[in-house]
């Protein structure tokens, strides 16, 4: 077995190609968490016919795009900020808030801690517990909040656990954070995949709380990571002004604007995606739930976390086994609070999901 010197991100297909000698075009990435439908046919045809848009600058205020996002998310255009992927907005927000001490719900995406560290801040993790199936114990969690913390970071649904916090619990968290003057950054990258999205998304809370910012993008749900189109929603007008003042002009190109305005109104694609993920998520969860070698954690996103119950198998073993069949899963041993008994994979088209299942369940 090849033991990689580093763990692979879902976008690291070039590294996989070099280590394993497999052409990246032949790899099915179950690690990238991207919509398996790919770019919508409507978007593909529309963009190709609007190539001349790159001959002029986009609207500096991105008014029409923000209005589309506002209609899609159920908020006001004045509460929407757009950026070159959600990563740009995370960076800008951290630079402006400049947190000295942040709490992050873990295990989760490593970029949050990196950005906080670059800004000179320190990070404290509150661990989701395996004994609770990685579902947040809200009362215990809020008991750990105090005035020494100035930023709370939540990914909802969370990556890699695929667990979620409902809006009632989020409101309680915001109330406690308000008492301690803690700002809350919520990453909703995967919320559109959830069956109960209306019960999870915190967007309605931005009308009542000024200590929350919500981040989303088009990379995962709309299968457009290369488009680099992200957005944030907040009711804090001072924060919006600060971000817009600091943000470089025209960070979103003209084609991305056209794509965004179309994406958020492409109802056929949106519903097709939700239906596809919902049906196979339920099916695959049941398969692993009834298998003695694995413990699945009930997923809300378009991916699932699995615990390996066999003593003689590790996450590296299963990564190697899958990649040799041209399928890339996520070895979760590098996530905080996880070890070499956890893997994560996203849901692809049903026939590919079946191939991965056969691979993971075969002796």
Coordinates of C-alpha atoms in Angstrom, one line a residue:
X1 CA 0.0 0.0 0.0
X2 CA 1.2 3.5 -0.8
X3 CA 1.2 5.7 2.3
X4 CA 0.9 9.3 1.1
X5 CA 3.1 11.8 3.0
X6 CA 0.2 14.1 3.2
X7 CA -3.6 13.8 3.1
X8 CA -5.4 14.8 0.0
X9 CA -8.1 17.5 -0.3
X10 CA -10.9 16.9 -2.7
X11 CA -9.3 19.2 -5.2
X12 CA -5.9 17.6 -5.1
X13 CA -6.3 15.4 -8.1
X14 CA -2.9 16.4 -9.6
X15 CA -1.2 15.1 -6.4
X16 CA -3.2 11.9 -6.6
X17 CA -2.1 11.6 -10.3
X18 CA 1.6 11.9 -9.3
X19 CA 1.5 9.5 -6.3
X20 CA -0.7 6.8 -7.7
X21 CA -0.1 7.1 -11.4
X22 CA -3.8 7.5 -12.2
X23 CA -4.9 10.2 -14.7
X24 CA -7.0 12.8 -12.8
X25 CA -9.6 12.6 -15.6
X26 CA -10.2 9.0 -14.6
X27 CA -10.8 9.7 -10.9
X28 CA -14.2 10.1 -9.4
X29 CA -13.8 12.4 -6.4
X30 CA -16.1 11.5 -3.5
X31 CA -14.0 13.9 -1.5
X32 CA -14.8 17.3 -3.1
X33 CA -18.5 17.4 -1.9
X34 CA -19.6 18.9 -5.3
X35 CA -23.0 18.4 -6.8
X36 CA -22.8 15.3 -9.0
X37 CA -25.1 16.8 -11.6
X38 CA -22.3 19.2 -12.6
X39 CA -23.0 22.6 -14.2
X40 CA -26.7 23.0 -15.2
X41 CA -27.4 22.7 -18.9
X42 CA -29.1 26.1 -18.8
X43 CA -26.0 27.7 -17.3
X44 CA -23.7 26.0 -19.8
X45 CA -25.7 27.3 -22.8
X46 CA -26.2 30.8 -21.4
X47 CA -22.6 31.4 -20.6
X48 CA -21.3 30.3 -24.0
X49 CA -23.6 32.8 -25.6
X50 CA -22.5 35.7 -23.4
X51 CA -18.8 35.6 -23.8
X52 CA -18.7 39.3 -25.0
X53 CA -19.6 40.3 -21.4
X54 CA -15.9 40.1 -20.6
X55 CA -15.3 43.2 -22.8
X56 CA -16.8 45.5 -20.1
X57 CA -16.6 45.9 -16.4
X58 CA -19.4 44.5 -14.2
X59 CA -21.5 46.8 -12.1
X60 CA -19.3 47.9 -9.3
X61 CA -22.1 47.5 -6.8
X62 CA -23.3 44.2 -8.3
X63 CA -26.9 45.4 -7.7
X64 CA -28.8 42.9 -9.9
X65 CA -26.7 40.0 -8.6
X66 CA -27.3 40.9 -5.0
X67 CA -31.0 41.3 -5.7
X68 CA -31.1 37.7 -7.2
X69 CA -29.3 36.4 -4.1
X70 CA -31.7 38.2 -1.8
X71 CA -34.7 36.7 -3.6
X72 CA -33.1 33.3 -3.5
X73 CA -32.3 33.4 0.2
X74 CA -35.3 35.4 1.4
X75 CA -33.6 38.5 2.6
X76 CA -32.9 42.1 1.5
X77 CA -30.3 43.1 -1.1
X78 CA -28.9 45.6 1.4
X79 CA -27.9 42.7 3.6
X80 CA -26.0 40.8 0.9
X81 CA -22.2 41.1 0.2
X82 CA -20.7 39.3 -2.7
X83 CA -17.1 38.1 -3.0
X84 CA -14.5 36.1 -4.9
X85 CA -15.6 32.9 -3.3
X86 CA -16.6 32.6 0.4
X87 CA -12.9 32.4 1.2
X88 CA -12.4 36.1 0.3
X89 CA -15.3 37.1 2.6
X90 CA -14.0 34.9 5.4
X91 CA -10.6 36.7 5.1
X92 CA -12.1 40.1 5.0
X93 CA -14.4 39.4 7.9
X94 CA -11.5 38.1 10.1
X95 CA -9.3 41.1 9.1
X96 CA -12.1 43.5 10.2
X97 CA -13.2 41.8 13.4
X98 CA -9.6 40.9 14.2
X99 CA -10.6 38.4 16.9
X100 CA -8.1 37.8 19.7
X101 CA -9.7 34.6 20.8
X102 CA -12.1 32.5 18.7
X103 CA -14.1 29.4 19.5
X104 CA -14.6 26.9 16.7
X105 CA -17.0 23.9 16.7
X106 CA -14.9 20.9 15.7
X107 CA -14.0 18.8 13.9
X108 CA -14.4 21.1 11.0
X109 CA -12.9 22.9 8.0
X110 CA -9.3 24.0 8.7
X111 CA -9.4 27.3 6.9
X112 CA -11.2 29.1 9.8
X113 CA -8.3 28.5 12.2
X114 CA -5.8 29.4 9.5
X115 CA -7.4 32.8 8.9
X116 CA -7.8 33.6 12.6
X117 CA -4.1 32.6 13.1
X118 CA -3.0 34.9 10.2
X119 CA -4.8 37.7 11.9
X120 CA -2.8 37.1 15.1
X121 CA -5.7 35.5 17.0
X122 CA -5.8 32.2 19.0
X123 CA -8.3 29.4 18.5
X124 CA -10.2 27.3 21.1
X125 CA -12.1 24.2 19.9
X126 CA -15.3 22.9 21.4
X127 CA -15.5 19.2 20.4
X128 CA -18.6 17.6 19.0
X129 CA -18.7 14.2 20.8
X130 CA -18.9 10.8 19.1
X131 CA -21.1 9.6 22.0
X132 CA -23.7 12.1 20.9
X133 CA -23.3 11.1 17.2
X134 CA -21.6 14.5 16.7
X135 CA -24.8 16.3 17.4
X136 CA -24.3 19.5 19.4
X137 CA -25.3 19.5 23.0
X138 CA -26.4 23.2 23.0
X139 CA -26.8 23.6 26.8
X140 CA -23.3 22.3 27.5
X141 CA -21.8 24.2 24.6
X142 CA -23.3 27.6 25.6
X143 CA -22.0 26.9 29.2
X144 CA -18.5 27.1 27.7
X145 CA -19.0 30.6 26.2
X146 CA -17.7 33.6 28.1
X147 CA -16.5 37.1 27.8
X148 CA -12.9 36.1 26.8
X149 CA -14.2 34.9 23.5
X150 CA -14.9 37.4 20.8
X151 CA -15.7 35.2 17.8
X152 CA -17.6 31.9 17.4
X153 CA -17.3 30.0 14.1
X154 CA -20.0 27.4 13.2
X155 CA -20.3 25.3 10.0
X156 CA -23.9 24.4 9.5
X157 CA -24.3 21.6 8.3
X158 CA -20.9 20.8 9.6
X159 CA -18.1 19.4 7.5
X160 CA -17.1 16.6 8.0
X161 CA -19.8 15.3 10.5
X162 CA -22.8 16.4 8.3
X163 CA -24.6 17.2 11.5
X164 CA -26.6 20.4 11.9
X165 CA -27.9 23.0 14.3
X166 CA -31.6 24.0 13.9
X167 CA -32.6 27.6 13.9
X168 CA -34.2 27.4 17.4
X169 CA -30.9 26.3 18.9
X170 CA -29.1 28.9 16.8
X171 CA -31.2 31.6 18.2
X172 CA -30.4 30.4 21.7
X173 CA -26.7 30.5 20.9
X174 CA -27.0 34.0 19.5
X175 CA -28.7 35.2 22.6
X176 CA -25.9 33.9 24.8
X177 CA -23.3 35.3 22.5
X178 CA -25.0 38.7 22.6
X179 CA -24.6 38.7 26.4
X180 CA -20.8 38.1 26.0
X181 CA -20.4 40.4 23.0
X182 CA -19.4 37.5 20.8
X183 CA -19.8 37.7 17.0
X184 CA -21.0 34.6 15.2
X185 CA -19.8 33.5 11.8
X186 CA -22.0 30.7 10.3
X187 CA -20.8 28.9 7.2
X188 CA -23.8 27.6 5.3
X189 CA -22.0 26.1 2.4
X190 CA -24.0 22.8 2.6
X191 CA -27.3 24.0 3.8
X192 CA -29.0 23.9 0.4
X193 CA -28.6 20.1 0.4
X194 CA -30.5 19.6 3.6
X195 CA -34.0 18.1 3.6
X196 CA -35.0 20.5 6.4
X197 CA -33.1 23.5 5.1
X198 CA -35.9 25.8 6.2
X199 CA -35.4 24.7 9.8
X200 CA -31.6 25.0 9.6
X201 CA -30.7 28.2 7.8
X202 CA -30.0 31.2 10.0
X203 CA -30.8 33.8 7.3
X204 CA -34.1 34.9 8.9
X205 CA -32.2 35.6 12.2
X206 CA -30.1 38.3 10.4
X207 CA -33.2 40.5 10.6
X208 CA -33.1 40.4 14.4
X209 CA -29.5 39.9 15.4
X210 CA -26.6 42.1 14.5
X211 CA -23.9 39.7 15.8
X212 CA -24.1 37.2 13.0
X213 CA -22.8 36.8 9.5
X214 CA -23.7 33.9 7.2
X215 CA -21.4 32.7 4.4
X216 CA -22.4 30.7 1.3
X217 CA -21.0 30.0 -2.1
X218 CA -21.7 28.4 -5.4
X219 CA -18.9 25.9 -5.4
X220 CA -20.7 22.9 -3.9
X221 CA -24.5 23.1 -4.6
X222 CA -24.1 24.7 -8.0
X223 CA -21.0 22.6 -8.9
X224 CA -19.0 25.7 -9.8
X225 CA -15.9 25.9 -7.6
X226 CA -13.9 27.5 -10.4
X227 CA -16.4 30.3 -10.8
X228 CA -15.3 31.7 -7.4
X229 CA -18.6 33.3 -6.5
X230 CA -19.5 33.6 -2.8
X231 CA -21.8 35.8 -0.8
X232 CA -22.4 36.8 2.8
X233 CA -25.6 37.9 4.6
X234 CA -25.7 40.0 7.7
X235 CA -28.0 42.6 9.3
X236 CA -25.0 44.5 10.7
X237 CA -24.7 47.6 8.4
X238 CA -21.5 48.8 10.0
X239 CA -19.9 45.5 9.1
X240 CA -21.2 45.6 5.5
X241 CA -19.8 49.1 5.1
X242 CA -16.4 48.0 6.5
X243 CA -16.2 45.0 4.2
X244 CA -17.2 47.0 1.1
X245 CA -14.7 49.7 2.0
X246 CA -11.9 47.2 2.4
X247 CA -12.8 44.9 -0.5
X248 CA -11.1 45.4 -3.8
X249 CA -13.5 46.5 -6.7
X250 CA -14.6 44.0 -9.4
X251 CA -13.5 40.9 -7.6
X252 CA -16.3 39.0 -9.4
X253 CA -15.9 38.9 -13.1
X254 CA -18.7 39.6 -15.7
X255 CA -19.3 36.0 -16.6
X256 CA -19.6 35.0 -12.9
X257 CA -22.2 37.8 -12.5
X258 CA -24.2 36.4 -15.4
X259 CA -23.8 32.8 -14.0
X260 CA -24.9 33.9 -10.5
X261 CA -28.0 35.7 -11.7
X262 CA -29.0 32.6 -13.6
X263 CA -28.1 30.0 -11.0
X264 CA -30.3 31.3 -8.2
X265 CA -33.4 31.3 -10.5
X266 CA -32.7 27.9 -12.1
X267 CA -35.6 26.1 -10.3
X268 CA -35.4 22.9 -12.4
X269 CA -31.8 22.3 -11.5
X270 CA -32.3 23.3 -7.9
X271 CA -35.1 20.8 -7.4
X272 CA -33.4 18.1 -9.3
X273 CA -30.3 18.4 -7.1
X274 CA -32.3 18.3 -3.9
X275 CA -34.3 15.3 -5.0
X276 CA -31.2 13.4 -6.1
X277 CA -29.2 14.0 -2.9
X278 CA -32.2 13.4 -0.6
X279 CA -33.1 10.0 -2.1
X280 CA -29.6 8.5 -2.3
X281 CA -28.6 10.0 1.1
X282 CA -31.4 8.1 2.8
X283 CA -30.6 4.9 0.9
X284 CA -26.9 4.9 1.6
X285 CA -27.4 5.8 5.2
X286 CA -29.6 2.7 5.7
X287 CA -27.1 0.4 3.9
X288 CA -24.2 1.4 6.3
X289 CA -26.5 1.6 9.3
X290 CA -27.3 -2.1 8.9
X291 CA -23.7 -3.2 8.3
X292 CA -21.5 -4.5 11.2
X293 CA -18.2 -3.0 9.9
X294 CA -19.3 0.7 9.9
X295 CA -21.2 3.2 12.0
X296 CA -22.7 6.1 9.9
X297 CA -23.7 9.4 11.4
X298 CA -27.0 10.7 10.2
X299 CA -26.2 13.2 7.4
X300 CA -27.8 16.6 6.7
X301 CA -25.3 17.7 3.9
X302 CA -24.4 16.0 0.7
X303 CA -21.8 13.8 2.4
X304 CA -21.6 11.3 5.2
X305 CA -19.1 10.5 7.9
X306 CA -18.4 6.9 8.7
X307 CA -16.6 5.2 11.6
X308 CA -14.7 2.0 10.8
X309 CA -15.6 -0.6 13.4
X310 CA -13.1 -3.3 12.2
X311 CA -9.9 -3.3 14.3
X312 CA -7.8 -4.4 11.3
X313 CA -8.8 -1.6 8.9
X314 CA -7.9 2.1 9.0
X315 CA -9.0 5.1 7.1
X316 CA -5.7 5.0 5.1
X317 CA -6.5 1.4 4.1
X318 CA -9.9 2.3 2.7
X319 CA -8.5 5.4 1.0
X320 CA -5.9 3.3 -0.8
X321 CA -8.5 0.6 -1.6
X322 CA -10.9 3.1 -3.2
X323 CA -8.3 5.1 -5.1
X324 CA -7.0 2.0 -6.7
X325 CA -10.4 1.7 -8.2
X326 CA -10.3 5.3 -9.3
X327 CA -12.5 6.6 -6.5
X328 CA -11.3 9.2 -4.0
X329 CA -12.7 9.4 -0.5
X330 CA -11.6 11.6 2.4
X331 CA -9.3 10.1 5.1
X332 CA -10.5 12.1 8.1
X333 CA -7.6 11.4 10.4
X334 CA -6.3 14.9 10.0
X335 CA -9.5 16.5 11.3
X336 CA -9.4 17.7 15.0
X337 CA -10.9 15.1 17.3
X338 CA -11.0 12.4 14.6
X339 CA -8.5 9.6 14.1
X340 CA -7.7 6.9 11.6
X341 CA -11.1 5.2 12.0
X342 CA -13.1 7.8 10.2
X343 CA -13.7 8.4 6.5
X344 CA -16.0 10.8 4.6
X345 CA -17.5 10.6 1.2
X346 CA -20.1 12.7 -0.7
X347 CA -23.0 11.4 -2.7
X348 CA -22.5 11.1 -6.5
X349 CA -24.8 9.7 -9.1
X350 CA -26.5 6.4 -7.9
X351 CA -24.5 4.1 -10.1
X352 CA -21.2 5.6 -8.9
X353 CA -22.4 5.5 -5.3
X354 CA -23.1 1.8 -5.7
X355 CA -19.5 1.2 -7.0
X356 CA -18.1 2.9 -3.9
X357 CA -20.4 1.0 -1.6
X358 CA -19.3 -2.3 -3.1
X359 CA -15.6 -1.3 -2.7
X360 CA -16.0 -0.3 0.9
X361 CA -18.0 -3.3 1.9
X362 CA -16.0 -5.9 0.1
X363 CA -13.5 -7.9 2.3

